[in-house]
Structure formats: structure tokens, C-alpha cells
Amino acid sequence: MKKRSAIHICLVGGLILLIAQLGLLVLLLYPYNQHRTYILKDVGTLVNITSKLHMSLFAVDSEVLQNFINTKNEIRKQCILCETRYPATFITLFRGIRQSGEFVAMLEDAKFHVVVLQNTNPPEVPSGISINIPICYLLKRNTVIHLVLFHEREGNYWWHGNLLSDPKAIPELSALGLSVHGVQMMKTEGAFDKFETELVHTDGVPMLIPKDIPRFLREASCSRFIECNHMLADSFHRAHGKDTTHEALRFVHRAWKLLSRAKTLLDKLGVRFWISSGTCLGYFRQCDIIPYSKDVDIGIFITDYSEQIVPEFLAHGFTLKHWFGKVNDSLELSFSSGDLKLDIFFFYEDGRFIWNGGTQAKSGKKFKYIFPRFTLCWTEFLELKVRVPCETQAYIESNYGSDWFTPVTRWDWKSSPPNVRENGEWPAEEWPQVMRVYN
């Protein structure tokens, strides 16, 4: 009898333990299944609404895109959308206020709670982008979707705003259990080259994704955009006037064409560059090319140097004017197109500083121009999407001093810059290699 009771107790205990384990398993799986159901329903509804309005909807969530890369050649099915980070991130193109109103109304009819964030208080007044336009939607029904609005800019690229350009962004995000740091995009303004997409069907939902996912993810990681300061430019022109003579306007137009051609060739080679020296000063101070500068200046990190630069420029109508320095020391290239000059300065990292070199051809003297470390941002300069140092003012002050706002027409590259230092001399036996001057 006692033996039978012990067996009953063991059976009951085992059954209780099994039920507890099954319950724990359900608790562990339920949030995932719940999230899976929620995200699929909400995204499916969003796809249907955008389709009715003929709006493009791009899935750009980094986890989803990475999952597409990882499973591209696999046959087995899995819930790719369930891998979205919180909130799920999508992009659509802004097509005007009227369509935006229709879109919001249809979302609300589908029981979404819709928060529209606007470009209410941007750091700088955008060029060609109205203030108070929508920059994103925060959608909440079962889960939260962050729908970023891409705006087409005059330079034929896509721009998105900064969440913090709308003062109500932080409280609205907080109400949804989010923060600025928790979203994937829009921590800053951003710029993207237009990219091709492909239609995929995943988890029963049709959606567009970037055709070249690795390239998109690379661009997303360095997409920060800063606007030219048009208020500062207006102030400069009020204080110093604007040269509108035929000669000045002609030079600015020709210099713009030179910069545009250089951009096309370097973009083709995949070589990062930024506008530097006097060209950068003109951008920062007056959102324009300085009409008396007589040349165009760009910078390239030496780590981005390509042996194809010279042959590519020569093949497209440029003439090599001079080659100074070596690849590992003070390299500087100068090309001409007609009577205009394009100077390419190569920059080297040295601890807390970054520097580029200069060479005096007649003496072999070397010079070094020292800058505090900087990062690169996109900007729009005369309808061209180009890079500038993100820390633009510090960069300018290094090169031109604190009085950079005042025009200076007489400039000695060997002594005028406050950041120039003498850097020895090239040995005479190296002159033929490090100082090549061409007619």
C-alpha cells in the first residue's frame, strides 16, 4: 500500500513538473508569436494603404536587410519581418502635403494612432525644402512603425530630416516607449544617393528592398547631412556685397562645372573627397564659390588614394599640371581644364591631428598644414551633393584664423595660413620624383 502511494505521489509530481515546463515554454514563446502576429498584420495593412495611394514603401530595417543577405540562397522559410528591431523602420517618398493628408486619414481609418513629425525648427534653413513639412510618421496599432520620409533635393538625391527638428519629438517618442537613441534613422539629417529597389515577397507581404543591400547599409552608416548656413551667407553679402559682374559670374559657373566633373570621376572610382581650402571657405561663409579664388580645392584621405585617379582625369579632358610629394608623404596633385585649376590635397592622420602637405617647386621646401581631427558629412553645394568636414568652422578657423569672415584677396599659401608649418626639404636626388611640373 505504501509502495503504491509513493508511486502515485511520483506520478502526480512528475505531471505537475511537466505542466510547469509546458507553461514556461508557452510563456517564452508567446511574446515572439505575439510580436510575429502584430508586425505582420501592421506591415500588411501599411503595404495595402501605400499601394492604394501608389506610394513606394521601402523596408530598410537593418536586421531585416541583414537577414535577407544571410538567407538569400536558402530554401527554408522563416519570418524575416519578425527580426525587425523596435520600432520597425520603413521609408516612403514625400509626394506633397495633399497626399500626406490622404495617407494619414487612411491610416487612422485602419485604427493606427498616427504622429506626424515636422521640420519645424531645423538647425539651418533647408535649401529647397519648406519648413513645417512632414519628415516622418510614427504609427502605433499593435506595434510601432517608424516611417521615414525621403525628400528629393535639387541635387538629384534623397534627404531626410532630423527627429529633433520637431520640438514635440521627444515627448511623442516617450509616450510610445521610445527615445531618439532607440530609432535606427533620423538621429541627424541624412542624404542618400537614389538607389534601385526590388520587389520581394516575405512572410506573405510584398515589399520593396534596396537592390544592393550591402551598399545601402554602408551609405546608411555615413549618411549624416549638414545644411549650408544661408543666414550666415545673407549676413556676409549684406556686409561685403556680392560680386555680380560678368567675369565673376562666369568664373563661378565654370568652377562649378569643374567641381561637378571632378565629382563624377571620383564617384565613379569610389574615392571619397570633400571640398577643402578656399572652396570650403566659400561654401561655409557665403554658400557659393569665391569669385576671386581662381581655382577649386578638394581633399582626399590618403587611405582613399587610387592609382586610377590620374589616368581617369587625363582620359576625360584634364591636364596634369603638377605632382608634388609621394603617396606616403605630402602628396598633392594639380590638374587644369582650360585656364582653371583643380588642386587635390591628400590628408594624413597623425595622432590627434590630420595634416596635408605642400611643396615649393623652386626650393624643394616642404610645408605641413595641421588640422584637428574631423569627420565627413554630406551637404548640398550649388545643387551638388558633396562632402564637407562636419566640424566645418573648426576646419575653416584652422586654415584661415578667427577672422575668416573678412574677405582677403592677397594670400600667400606658404605664410598666410595660421596652421602652416615648415616641414624640412626634399633631398635633391628625389626632386625628379617628388616635384613633377608639366607645361
CSV table of C-alpha atoms in Angstrom, one decimal, residues 75-279:
chain,number,residue,atom,x,y,z
A,75,ILE,CA,15.2,27.5,-49.4
A,76,ARG,CA,13.8,27.2,-45.9
A,77,LYS,CA,11.2,29.8,-44.9
A,78,GLN,CA,11.4,31.9,-41.8
A,79,CYS,CA,9.7,35.0,-40.5
A,80,ILE,CA,12.1,37.7,-41.8
A,81,LEU,CA,9.9,40.6,-40.7
A,82,CYS,CA,9.8,39.2,-37.2
A,83,GLU,CA,13.5,40.1,-36.9
A,84,THR,CA,12.8,43.8,-37.1
A,85,ARG,CA,14.2,46.0,-34.4
A,86,TYR,CA,11.8,48.1,-32.3
A,87,PRO,CA,10.4,50.2,-33.8
A,88,ALA,CA,10.3,48.7,-37.3
A,89,THR,CA,11.8,51.1,-39.9
A,90,PHE,CA,10.5,51.8,-43.3
A,91,ILE,CA,10.9,54.6,-45.9
A,92,THR,CA,8.5,56.3,-48.3
A,93,LEU,CA,8.9,59.2,-50.6
A,94,PHE,CA,7.3,62.5,-49.9
A,95,ARG,CA,4.8,63.4,-52.6
A,96,GLY,CA,3.3,66.6,-51.3
A,97,ILE,CA,1.0,67.8,-48.5
A,98,ARG,CA,-2.2,66.7,-50.2
A,99,GLN,CA,-1.1,63.0,-50.4
A,100,SER,CA,0.2,63.2,-46.9
A,101,GLY,CA,-3.2,64.2,-45.7
A,102,GLU,CA,-4.9,61.4,-47.6
A,103,PHE,CA,-2.3,58.9,-46.2
A,104,VAL,CA,-2.9,60.0,-42.6
A,105,ALA,CA,-6.7,59.7,-43.0
A,106,MET,CA,-6.4,56.2,-44.4
A,107,LEU,CA,-4.1,55.1,-41.6
A,108,GLU,CA,-6.4,56.5,-38.9
A,109,ASP,CA,-9.4,54.7,-40.6
A,110,ALA,CA,-7.3,51.5,-40.2
A,111,LYS,CA,-7.1,52.2,-36.4
A,112,PHE,CA,-3.4,53.4,-36.4
A,113,HIS,CA,-2.5,56.1,-34.0
A,114,VAL,CA,-0.5,58.5,-36.2
A,115,VAL,CA,2.1,61.0,-35.0
A,116,VAL,CA,3.3,63.4,-37.7
A,117,LEU,CA,6.7,65.0,-37.0
A,118,GLN,CA,7.6,68.1,-39.0
A,119,ASN,CA,10.7,70.1,-40.0
A,120,THR,CA,9.5,72.8,-37.6
A,121,ASN,CA,12.8,74.0,-36.2
A,122,PRO,CA,15.8,72.8,-38.4
A,123,PRO,CA,19.4,73.7,-37.4
A,124,GLU,CA,19.7,75.5,-40.7
A,125,VAL,CA,17.1,76.6,-43.2
A,126,PRO,CA,17.0,73.9,-45.8
A,127,SER,CA,17.6,74.8,-49.4
A,128,GLY,CA,14.5,74.0,-51.5
A,129,ILE,CA,12.8,72.3,-48.5
A,130,SER,CA,9.9,74.1,-46.8
A,131,ILE,CA,9.9,74.5,-43.1
A,132,ASN,CA,6.9,72.7,-41.4
A,133,ILE,CA,6.8,69.9,-43.9
A,134,PRO,CA,6.4,66.3,-42.6
A,135,ILE,CA,9.6,64.4,-42.1
A,136,CYS,CA,8.3,61.2,-40.6
A,137,TYR,CA,5.3,59.3,-39.2
A,138,LEU,CA,5.2,57.3,-36.0
A,139,LEU,CA,2.5,54.6,-36.4
A,140,LYS,CA,1.1,52.7,-33.5
A,141,ARG,CA,-1.6,50.0,-33.7
A,142,ASN,CA,-0.4,46.7,-32.3
A,143,THR,CA,3.3,47.6,-32.6
A,144,VAL,CA,5.2,50.7,-33.5
A,145,ILE,CA,6.4,51.6,-37.0
A,146,HIS,CA,8.8,54.4,-37.8
A,147,LEU,CA,8.1,55.6,-41.3
A,148,VAL,CA,10.8,57.9,-42.6
A,149,LEU,CA,10.0,60.4,-45.4
A,150,PHE,CA,12.6,60.9,-48.1
A,151,HIS,CA,12.5,64.2,-49.9
A,152,GLU,CA,14.0,64.8,-53.3
A,153,ARG,CA,16.6,67.5,-53.4
A,154,GLU,CA,17.7,69.7,-56.3
A,155,GLY,CA,21.0,67.8,-56.5
A,156,ASN,CA,19.0,64.7,-57.5
A,157,TYR,CA,19.4,62.8,-54.2
A,158,TRP,CA,17.2,61.9,-51.3
A,159,TRP,CA,17.3,63.8,-48.0
A,160,HIS,CA,15.6,63.1,-44.6
A,161,GLY,CA,15.2,65.3,-41.6
A,162,ASN,CA,16.3,65.1,-38.0
A,163,LEU,CA,13.8,64.0,-35.4
A,164,LEU,CA,14.8,66.8,-33.1
A,165,SER,CA,13.8,69.4,-35.7
A,166,ASP,CA,10.3,68.9,-34.3
A,167,PRO,CA,10.2,70.1,-30.6
A,168,LYS,CA,7.5,67.5,-29.8
A,169,ALA,CA,9.6,64.6,-31.0
A,170,ILE,CA,10.9,63.6,-27.5
A,171,PRO,CA,7.6,63.6,-25.7
A,172,GLU,CA,5.9,61.8,-28.5
A,173,LEU,CA,8.6,59.1,-28.7
A,174,SER,CA,8.5,58.8,-24.9
A,175,ALA,CA,4.7,58.2,-25.0
A,176,LEU,CA,5.4,55.3,-27.3
A,177,GLY,CA,8.1,53.9,-25.1
A,178,LEU,CA,10.9,55.1,-27.4
A,179,SER,CA,13.8,57.5,-27.4
A,180,VAL,CA,15.8,59.3,-30.1
A,181,HIS,CA,18.7,56.9,-29.4
A,182,GLY,CA,16.5,53.9,-30.0
A,183,VAL,CA,15.5,54.6,-33.5
A,184,GLN,CA,17.6,53.5,-36.5
A,185,MET,CA,17.4,56.6,-38.6
A,186,MET,CA,16.9,60.4,-38.2
A,187,LYS,CA,19.2,60.9,-35.3
A,188,THR,CA,20.7,63.6,-37.6
A,189,GLU,CA,19.7,64.8,-41.0
A,190,GLY,CA,20.8,62.4,-43.8
A,191,ALA,CA,21.4,62.2,-47.5
A,192,PHE,CA,21.3,59.2,-49.8
A,193,ASP,CA,22.0,58.7,-53.5
A,194,LYS,CA,18.9,57.4,-55.2
A,195,PHE,CA,19.1,53.6,-55.2
A,196,GLU,CA,17.4,50.8,-57.2
A,197,THR,CA,14.9,48.6,-55.4
A,198,GLU,CA,13.5,45.1,-56.0
A,199,LEU,CA,10.1,43.7,-55.1
A,200,VAL,CA,10.2,40.7,-52.7
A,201,HIS,CA,7.5,38.6,-51.0
A,202,THR,CA,8.3,37.7,-47.5
A,203,ASP,CA,6.0,36.3,-44.8
A,204,GLY,CA,3.1,36.8,-47.2
A,205,VAL,CA,3.8,40.5,-47.5
A,206,PRO,CA,5.1,42.2,-50.8
A,207,MET,CA,7.7,44.9,-50.1
A,208,LEU,CA,10.5,46.8,-51.8
A,209,ILE,CA,14.1,46.5,-50.5
A,210,PRO,CA,17.3,48.1,-51.8
A,211,LYS,CA,18.7,46.0,-54.7
A,212,ASP,CA,22.2,46.4,-53.4
A,213,ILE,CA,21.7,45.8,-49.7
A,214,PRO,CA,25.4,46.0,-48.6
A,215,ARG,CA,25.9,49.3,-50.4
A,216,PHE,CA,22.7,50.7,-48.8
A,217,LEU,CA,23.9,49.7,-45.3
A,218,ARG,CA,27.3,51.3,-46.0
A,219,GLU,CA,25.7,54.5,-47.1
A,220,ALA,CA,23.3,54.5,-44.1
A,221,SER,CA,26.3,54.3,-41.7
A,222,CYS,CA,27.8,57.6,-43.1
A,223,SER,CA,24.7,59.5,-44.3
A,224,ARG,CA,24.9,62.5,-41.9
A,225,PHE,CA,23.9,65.7,-43.7
A,226,ILE,CA,24.5,69.3,-42.7
A,227,GLU,CA,22.9,72.3,-44.4
A,228,CYS,CA,24.8,75.3,-45.7
A,229,ASN,CA,24.1,78.3,-43.4
A,230,HIS,CA,22.1,80.6,-45.7
A,231,MET,CA,21.5,83.1,-42.9
A,232,LEU,CA,25.3,83.5,-42.5
A,233,ALA,CA,25.6,83.8,-46.3
A,234,ASP,CA,23.0,86.6,-46.3
A,235,SER,CA,24.8,88.3,-43.5
A,236,PHE,CA,28.1,88.1,-45.4
A,237,HIS,CA,26.6,89.5,-48.6
A,238,ARG,CA,25.0,92.4,-46.6
A,239,ALA,CA,28.3,93.2,-45.0
A,240,HIS,CA,30.6,92.8,-48.0
A,241,GLY,CA,28.4,92.9,-51.1
A,242,LYS,CA,28.1,90.3,-53.8
A,243,ASP,CA,30.2,90.4,-57.0
A,244,THR,CA,27.7,90.1,-59.8
A,245,THR,CA,30.0,91.2,-62.6
A,246,HIS,CA,30.0,89.2,-65.8
A,247,GLU,CA,33.6,88.0,-65.0
A,248,ALA,CA,32.7,86.8,-61.5
A,249,LEU,CA,29.5,85.0,-62.6
A,250,ARG,CA,31.4,83.4,-65.5
A,251,PHE,CA,34.1,82.1,-63.2
A,252,VAL,CA,31.7,80.8,-60.6
A,253,HIS,CA,29.8,78.9,-63.3
A,254,ARG,CA,33.0,77.4,-64.8
A,255,ALA,CA,34.3,76.5,-61.4
A,256,TRP,CA,31.0,74.7,-60.6
A,257,LYS,CA,31.3,72.7,-63.8
A,258,LEU,CA,34.9,71.8,-62.9
A,259,LEU,CA,33.8,70.6,-59.5
A,260,SER,CA,30.9,68.7,-61.0
A,261,ARG,CA,33.2,66.9,-63.5
A,262,ALA,CA,35.6,66.0,-60.7
A,263,LYS,CA,32.8,64.7,-58.6
A,264,THR,CA,31.6,62.5,-61.4
A,265,LEU,CA,35.0,60.9,-62.0
A,266,LEU,CA,35.8,60.4,-58.3
A,267,ASP,CA,32.4,58.9,-57.6
A,268,LYS,CA,32.9,56.5,-60.4
A,269,LEU,CA,36.2,55.4,-58.8
A,270,GLY,CA,34.6,55.2,-55.4
A,271,VAL,CA,37.1,57.8,-54.0
A,272,ARG,CA,35.7,59.9,-51.1
A,273,PHE,CA,36.5,63.6,-51.3
A,274,TRP,CA,35.4,66.8,-49.7
A,275,ILE,CA,35.6,70.4,-50.7
A,276,SER,CA,38.6,72.0,-49.0
A,277,SER,CA,40.6,75.2,-48.6
A,278,GLY,CA,39.2,78.2,-50.4
A,279,THR,CA,36.3,76.2,-51.9
